[in-house]
PDB file of C-alpha atoms and ligand atoms in Angstrom:
ATOM      1  CA  MET A  22      15.580   3.205   0.406  1.00  0.00           C
ATOM      2  CA  GLU A  23      18.257   2.203  -1.609  1.00  0.00           C
ATOM      3  CA  SER A  24      18.797   3.905  -5.121  1.00  0.00           C
ATOM      4  CA  GLY A  25      19.027   2.133  -8.514  1.00  0.00           C
ATOM      5  CA  MET A  26      17.925  -0.918  -6.924  1.00  0.00           C
ATOM      6  CA  LEU A  27      15.385  -1.564  -9.731  1.00  0.00           C
ATOM      7  CA  SER A  28      16.844  -2.153 -13.134  1.00  0.00           C
ATOM      8  CA  ARG A  29      15.410  -0.241 -16.479  1.00  0.00           C
ATOM      9  CA  THR A  30      13.164  -2.920 -17.514  1.00  0.00           C
ATOM     10  CA  GLN A  31      11.818  -3.637 -13.954  1.00  0.00           C
ATOM     11  CA  GLN A  32      11.068   0.371 -14.373  1.00  0.00           C
ATOM     12  CA  ALA A  33       9.512  -0.056 -17.410  1.00  0.00           C
ATOM     13  CA  LEU A  34       7.293  -2.910 -16.212  1.00  0.00           C
ATOM     14  CA  ILE A  35       5.947  -1.132 -13.109  1.00  0.00           C
ATOM     15  CA  ARG A  36       5.189   2.268 -15.347  1.00  0.00           C
ATOM     16  CA  GLU A  37       3.624   0.251 -17.840  1.00  0.00           C
ATOM     17  CA  SER A  38       1.500  -2.002 -15.520  1.00  0.00           C
ATOM     18  CA  TRP A  39       0.342   0.809 -13.053  1.00  0.00           C
ATOM     19  CA  ARG A  40      -1.144   2.440 -16.342  1.00  0.00           C
ATOM     20  CA  ARG A  41      -3.608  -0.280 -16.294  1.00  0.00           C
ATOM     21  CA  VAL A  42      -4.499   0.272 -12.668  1.00  0.00           C
ATOM     22  CA  SER A  43      -4.109   3.653 -11.957  1.00  0.00           C
ATOM     23  CA  GLY A  44      -7.270   4.846 -14.359  1.00  0.00           C
ATOM     24  CA  SER A  45      -9.546   3.456 -11.901  1.00  0.00           C
ATOM     25  CA  PRO A  46      -7.719   3.436  -8.317  1.00  0.00           C
ATOM     26  CA  VAL A  47     -10.920   3.328  -6.183  1.00  0.00           C
ATOM     27  CA  GLN A  48     -11.999   0.301  -8.007  1.00  0.00           C
ATOM     28  CA  HIS A  49      -8.965  -1.444  -7.855  1.00  0.00           C
ATOM     29  CA  GLY A  50      -8.046  -0.109  -4.326  1.00  0.00           C
ATOM     30  CA  VAL A  51     -11.294  -2.065  -3.388  1.00  0.00           C
ATOM     31  CA  VAL A  52     -10.095  -5.310  -4.707  1.00  0.00           C
ATOM     32  CA  LEU A  53      -6.778  -4.899  -2.618  1.00  0.00           C
ATOM     33  CA  PHE A  54      -8.672  -4.095   0.297  1.00  0.00           C
ATOM     34  CA  SER A  55     -11.279  -6.687   0.249  1.00  0.00           C
ATOM     35  CA  ARG A  56      -8.500  -8.991  -0.103  1.00  0.00           C
ATOM     36  CA  LEU A  57      -6.710  -7.689   2.650  1.00  0.00           C
ATOM     37  CA  PHE A  58      -9.820  -8.317   4.843  1.00  0.00           C
ATOM     38  CA  ASP A  59     -10.187 -11.832   3.662  1.00  0.00           C
ATOM     39  CA  LEU A  60      -6.837 -12.557   4.678  1.00  0.00           C
ATOM     40  CA  ASP A  61      -7.034 -10.639   8.187  1.00  0.00           C
ATOM     41  CA  PRO A  62     -10.300  -9.963   9.398  1.00  0.00           C
ATOM     42  CA  ASP A  63      -8.676  -8.312  12.451  1.00  0.00           C
ATOM     43  CA  LEU A  64      -7.548  -5.170  10.337  1.00  0.00           C
ATOM     44  CA  LEU A  65     -11.174  -4.102  10.173  1.00  0.00           C
ATOM     45  CA  PRO A  66     -11.712  -2.670  13.748  1.00  0.00           C
ATOM     46  CA  LEU A  67      -8.784  -0.389  13.072  1.00  0.00           C
ATOM     47  CA  PHE A  68     -10.484   1.512  10.719  1.00  0.00           C
ATOM     48  CA  GLN A  69     -12.933   4.010  12.932  1.00  0.00           C
ATOM     49  CA  TYR A  70     -14.262   7.072  11.994  1.00  0.00           C
ATOM     50  CA  ASN A  71     -15.616   9.293  14.437  1.00  0.00           C
ATOM     51  CA  CYS A  72     -15.039   6.255  17.225  1.00  0.00           C
ATOM     52  CA  LYS A  73     -17.568   4.135  14.898  1.00  0.00           C
ATOM     53  CA  ARG A  74     -16.635   0.353  14.392  1.00  0.00           C
ATOM     54  CA  PHE A  75     -17.506  -1.012  11.001  1.00  0.00           C
ATOM     55  CA  ALA A  76     -19.631  -4.025  11.539  1.00  0.00           C
ATOM     56  CA  SER A  77     -18.587  -5.904   8.180  1.00  0.00           C
ATOM     57  CA  PRO A  78     -15.573  -5.523   5.675  1.00  0.00           C
ATOM     58  CA  GLN A  79     -18.597  -4.663   3.193  1.00  0.00           C
ATOM     59  CA  GLU A  80     -19.842  -1.798   5.470  1.00  0.00           C
ATOM     60  CA  CYS A  81     -16.266  -0.284   5.982  1.00  0.00           C
ATOM     61  CA  LEU A  82     -15.623  -0.781   1.829  1.00  0.00           C
ATOM     62  CA  ALA A  83     -18.802   1.524   1.173  1.00  0.00           C
ATOM     63  CA  ALA A  84     -18.018   3.896   3.958  1.00  0.00           C
ATOM     64  CA  PRO A  85     -16.753   7.348   2.058  1.00  0.00           C
ATOM     65  CA  GLU A  86     -14.000   7.977   4.834  1.00  0.00           C
ATOM     66  CA  PHE A  87     -12.378   4.381   4.064  1.00  0.00           C
ATOM     67  CA  LEU A  88     -12.674   5.349   0.323  1.00  0.00           C
ATOM     68  CA  ASP A  89     -10.577   8.443   0.842  1.00  0.00           C
ATOM     69  CA  HIS A  90      -8.106   5.879   2.664  1.00  0.00           C
ATOM     70  CA  ILE A  91      -8.081   3.914  -0.593  1.00  0.00           C
ATOM     71  CA  ARG A  92      -7.446   7.054  -2.630  1.00  0.00           C
ATOM     72  CA  LYS A  93      -4.426   7.856  -0.373  1.00  0.00           C
ATOM     73  CA  VAL A  94      -2.841   4.578  -0.407  1.00  0.00           C
ATOM     74  CA  MET A  95      -3.136   4.562  -4.272  1.00  0.00           C
ATOM     75  CA  LEU A  96      -1.478   7.805  -4.187  1.00  0.00           C
ATOM     76  CA  VAL A  97       1.258   6.751  -2.477  1.00  0.00           C
ATOM     77  CA  ILE A  98       1.846   4.151  -4.926  1.00  0.00           C
ATOM     78  CA  ASP A  99       1.411   6.558  -7.604  1.00  0.00           C
ATOM     79  CA  ALA A 100       4.135   8.651  -6.070  1.00  0.00           C
ATOM     80  CA  ALA A 101       6.311   5.820  -5.681  1.00  0.00           C
ATOM     81  CA  VAL A 102       5.997   4.747  -9.235  1.00  0.00           C
ATOM     82  CA  SER A 103       6.523   8.442 -10.479  1.00  0.00           C
ATOM     83  CA  HIS A 104      10.112   8.338  -8.479  1.00  0.00           C
ATOM     84  CA  LEU A 105      11.230   4.941  -9.421  1.00  0.00           C
ATOM     85  CA  GLU A 106      14.501   6.446 -10.541  1.00  0.00           C
ATOM     86  CA  ASP A 107      14.406   8.555  -7.125  1.00  0.00           C
ATOM     87  CA  LEU A 108      12.879   6.581  -4.484  1.00  0.00           C
ATOM     88  CA  PRO A 109      15.037   7.955  -1.799  1.00  0.00           C
ATOM     89  CA  CYS A 110      13.327  11.128  -1.974  1.00  0.00           C
ATOM     90  CA  LEU A 111      10.079   9.529  -0.638  1.00  0.00           C
ATOM     91  CA  GLU A 112      12.268   8.207   2.195  1.00  0.00           C
ATOM     92  CA  GLU A 113      11.297  10.981   5.033  1.00  0.00           C
ATOM     93  CA  TYR A 114       7.887  11.008   3.795  1.00  0.00           C
ATOM     94  CA  LEU A 115       7.202   7.211   4.353  1.00  0.00           C
ATOM     95  CA  CYS A 116       9.189   6.979   7.339  1.00  0.00           C
ATOM     96  CA  ASN A 117       6.482   9.790   8.844  1.00  0.00           C
ATOM     97  CA  LEU A 118       3.642   7.800   7.271  1.00  0.00           C
ATOM     98  CA  GLY A 119       5.066   4.304   9.016  1.00  0.00           C
ATOM     99  CA  LYS A 120       4.798   6.367  12.197  1.00  0.00           C
ATOM    100  CA  LYS A 121       0.880   7.448  11.787  1.00  0.00           C
ATOM    101  CA  HIS A 122       0.136   3.884  11.124  1.00  0.00           C
ATOM    102  CA  GLN A 123       2.082   2.485  14.552  1.00  0.00           C
ATOM    103  CA  ALA A 124      -0.030   5.269  16.060  1.00  0.00           C
ATOM    104  CA  VAL A 125      -3.224   3.885  15.024  1.00  0.00           C
ATOM    105  CA  GLY A 126      -2.461   0.429  16.000  1.00  0.00           C
ATOM    106  CA  VAL A 127      -0.968  -1.083  12.430  1.00  0.00           C
ATOM    107  CA  LYS A 128       1.746  -3.699  13.100  1.00  0.00           C
ATOM    108  CA  VAL A 129       4.394  -3.695  11.042  1.00  0.00           C
ATOM    109  CA  GLU A 130       4.004  -7.657  10.240  1.00  0.00           C
ATOM    110  CA  SER A 131       0.564  -6.501   8.264  1.00  0.00           C
ATOM    111  CA  PHE A 132       2.240  -4.625   5.932  1.00  0.00           C
ATOM    112  CA  SER A 133       3.116  -8.291   4.392  1.00  0.00           C
ATOM    113  CA  THR A 134      -0.398  -9.302   4.038  1.00  0.00           C
ATOM    114  CA  VAL A 135      -0.936  -5.661   2.146  1.00  0.00           C
ATOM    115  CA  GLY A 136       1.602  -6.875  -0.368  1.00  0.00           C
ATOM    116  CA  GLU A 137      -0.214  -9.886  -0.800  1.00  0.00           C
ATOM    117  CA  SER A 138      -3.289  -8.226  -1.420  1.00  0.00           C
ATOM    118  CA  LEU A 139      -1.398  -5.597  -3.515  1.00  0.00           C
ATOM    119  CA  LEU A 140      -0.260  -8.482  -5.956  1.00  0.00           C
ATOM    120  CA  TYR A 141      -3.638 -10.086  -5.893  1.00  0.00           C
ATOM    121  CA  MET A 142      -5.359  -6.857  -7.057  1.00  0.00           C
ATOM    122  CA  LEU A 143      -2.545  -6.697  -9.433  1.00  0.00           C
ATOM    123  CA  GLU A 144      -2.661 -10.318 -11.005  1.00  0.00           C
ATOM    124  CA  LYS A 145      -6.979  -9.479 -11.219  1.00  0.00           C
ATOM    125  CA  CYS A 146      -6.322  -6.489 -13.116  1.00  0.00           C
ATOM    126  CA  LEU A 147      -3.474  -7.540 -15.490  1.00  0.00           C
ATOM    127  CA  GLY A 148      -4.521 -10.819 -16.181  1.00  0.00           C
ATOM    128  CA  ALA A 149      -1.847 -12.899 -18.413  1.00  0.00           C
ATOM    129  CA  ALA A 150       0.337  -9.685 -18.691  1.00  0.00           C
ATOM    130  CA  PHE A 151       0.888 -10.187 -14.624  1.00  0.00           C
ATOM    131  CA  SER A 152       4.141 -12.104 -15.722  1.00  0.00           C
ATOM    132  CA  PRO A 153       6.410 -13.705 -13.589  1.00  0.00           C
ATOM    133  CA  ASP A 154       9.039 -10.504 -14.116  1.00  0.00           C
ATOM    134  CA  VAL A 155       6.347  -7.991 -13.546  1.00  0.00           C
ATOM    135  CA  ARG A 156       5.664  -9.463 -10.410  1.00  0.00           C
ATOM    136  CA  GLU A 157       9.174  -9.577  -9.146  1.00  0.00           C
ATOM    137  CA  ALA A 158       9.420  -5.834 -10.186  1.00  0.00           C
ATOM    138  CA  TRP A 159       6.486  -5.162  -8.352  1.00  0.00           C
ATOM    139  CA  ILE A 160       7.692  -7.198  -4.793  1.00  0.00           C
ATOM    140  CA  GLU A 161      11.028  -5.063  -4.986  1.00  0.00           C
ATOM    141  CA  LEU A 162       9.156  -1.867  -5.494  1.00  0.00           C
ATOM    142  CA  TYR A 163       6.946  -2.998  -2.535  1.00  0.00           C
ATOM    143  CA  SER A 164       9.401  -4.080  -0.544  1.00  0.00           C
ATOM    144  CA  ALA A 165      11.360  -0.663  -0.839  1.00  0.00           C
ATOM    145  CA  VAL A 166       8.350   1.254   0.135  1.00  0.00           C
ATOM    146  CA  VAL A 167       7.500  -0.716   3.367  1.00  0.00           C
ATOM    147  CA  LYS A 168      11.186  -0.860   4.188  1.00  0.00           C
ATOM    148  CA  ALA A 169      10.948   2.867   4.500  1.00  0.00           C
ATOM    149  CA  MET A 170       7.701   2.992   6.611  1.00  0.00           C
ATOM    150  CA  GLN A 171       9.278   0.211   8.794  1.00  0.00           C
ATOM    151  CA  ARG A 172      11.416   3.012   9.947  1.00  0.00           C
ATOM    152  CA  GLY A 173       8.547   4.685  11.320  1.00  0.00           C
ATOM    153  CA  TRP A 174       8.269   1.868  14.073  1.00  0.00           C
ATOM    154  CA  GLU A 175      11.877   1.927  14.931  1.00  0.00           C
ATOM    155  CA  VAL A 176      11.794   5.556  16.030  1.00  0.00           C
ATOM    156  CA  LEU A 177      11.735   5.803  19.759  1.00  0.00           C
ATOM    157  CA  PRO A 178       8.637   7.926  20.527  1.00  0.00           C
ATOM    158  CA  GLU A 179      11.112  10.027  22.765  1.00  0.00           C
ATOM    159  CA  GLY A 180      13.055  11.186  19.346  1.00  0.00           C
ATOM    160  CA  ASP A 181       9.492  12.691  18.083  1.00  0.00           C
TER     161      ASP A 181
HETATM  162  C1  HEM B  21      -2.755  -2.733   7.331  1.00  0.00           C
HETATM  163  C2  HEM B  21      -3.288  -1.779   6.247  1.00  0.00           C
HETATM  164  C3  HEM B  21      -3.378  -0.605   6.557  1.00  0.00           C
HETATM  165  C4  HEM B  21      -4.263   0.170   7.866  1.00  0.00           C
HETATM  166  C5  HEM B  21      -4.993  -0.802   8.760  1.00  0.00           C
HETATM  167  C6  HEM B  21      -4.258   1.572   7.658  1.00  0.00           C
HETATM  168  C7  HEM B  21      -5.016   2.240   8.679  1.00  0.00           C
HETATM  169  C8  HEM B  21      -5.017   3.798   8.763  1.00  0.00           C
HETATM  170  C9  HEM B  21      -5.707   4.906   9.383  1.00  0.00           C
HETATM  171  C10 HEM B  21      -6.696   4.207  10.503  1.00  0.00           C
HETATM  172  C11 HEM B  21      -5.534   5.812   8.882  1.00  0.00           C
HETATM  173  C12 HEM B  21      -5.877   7.367   9.688  1.00  0.00           C
HETATM  174  C13 HEM B  21      -7.547   7.285   9.053  1.00  0.00           C
HETATM  175  C14 HEM B  21      -7.579   7.701   7.401  1.00  0.00           C
HETATM  176  O1  HEM B  21      -6.822   8.484   7.055  1.00  0.00           O
HETATM  177  O2  HEM B  21      -8.141   7.068   6.770  1.00  0.00           O
HETATM  178  C15 HEM B  21      -4.495   5.772   8.119  1.00  0.00           C
HETATM  179  C16 HEM B  21      -4.260   7.059   7.234  1.00  0.00           C
HETATM  180  C17 HEM B  21      -3.089   6.998   5.850  1.00  0.00           C
HETATM  181  N1  HEM B  21      -2.795   5.755   5.496  1.00  0.00           N
HETATM  182 FE1  HEM B  21      -3.135   3.871   6.056  1.00  0.00          FE
HETATM  183  N2  HEM B  21      -3.575   2.017   6.658  1.00  0.00           N
HETATM  184  C18 HEM B  21      -2.924   0.603   6.072  1.00  0.00           C
HETATM  185  C19 HEM B  21      -2.258   0.735   5.036  1.00  0.00           C
HETATM  186  C20 HEM B  21      -1.921   1.610   4.213  1.00  0.00           C
HETATM  187  C21 HEM B  21      -0.778   1.776   3.326  1.00  0.00           C
HETATM  188  C22 HEM B  21      -0.118   0.529   2.405  1.00  0.00           C
HETATM  189  C23 HEM B  21      -0.546   2.773   2.651  1.00  0.00           C
HETATM  190  C24 HEM B  21       0.261   3.285   1.422  1.00  0.00           C
HETATM  191  C25 HEM B  21       1.222   2.746   0.635  1.00  0.00           C
HETATM  192  C26 HEM B  21      -1.350   3.599   3.301  1.00  0.00           C
HETATM  193  C27 HEM B  21      -1.435   5.127   3.106  1.00  0.00           C
HETATM  194  C28 HEM B  21      -2.073   6.311   4.377  1.00  0.00           C
HETATM  195  C29 HEM B  21      -2.255   7.496   3.936  1.00  0.00           C
HETATM  196  C30 HEM B  21      -1.362   8.289   2.937  1.00  0.00           C
HETATM  197  C31 HEM B  21      -2.837   8.034   5.093  1.00  0.00           C
HETATM  198  C32 HEM B  21      -3.174   9.287   5.442  1.00  0.00           C
HETATM  199  C33 HEM B  21      -2.075   9.994   6.503  1.00  0.00           C
HETATM  200  C34 HEM B  21      -2.318  11.359   6.840  1.00  0.00           C
HETATM  201  O3  HEM B  21      -3.108  11.681   7.562  1.00  0.00           O
HETATM  202  O4  HEM B  21      -0.938  11.934   6.652  1.00  0.00           O
HETATM  203  N3  HEM B  21      -1.962   3.018   4.500  1.00  0.00           N
HETATM  204  N4  HEM B  21      -4.259   4.452   7.348  1.00  0.00           N
END
């Protein structure tokens, strides 16, 4: 994860826009994941709690365990926004998080669809304030987070 890749202006745009989202993380996380399941319904079976599969995205989006996952996702984004000036300090955590997702069957390519869904959610929440500059800043931040998580897929099982 490169240090100083986000300009001061981009950092400010991210902090300002995240303030509008982070006040109600679950509500916005539901928008993100509803979009994700619309774009790729095959991700639904990856969420199983007590070996039980959800029959529909609606059922999944209402389950307490899944709402906990939404909280976890929003906390990771929150951590990234809180460390914009020192993203490398999250590198090891994110690499391990990538490994955990590999273990539950997530394909690294699916993180592009998550990125699209994140931008969709930000646009819905911010409306006209979601300017091209804000969008670009978020793309840069999300790419840095995914790049660090991707390393979890690159680590050989023997290296664990
Ligand atoms: C393709 C999209 C994703 C799928 C299918 C997925 C799936 C899962 C599953 C099945 C678990 C384990 C069960 C659970 O804790 O609910 C999990 C855990 C977790 N996920 Fe995801 N996830 C996705 C995206 C993300 C993203 C984008 C983030 C954050 C940037 C994230 C953060 C977490 C965290 C923090 C945990 C808990 C890890 C731990 O136990 O230490 N997930 N995810």
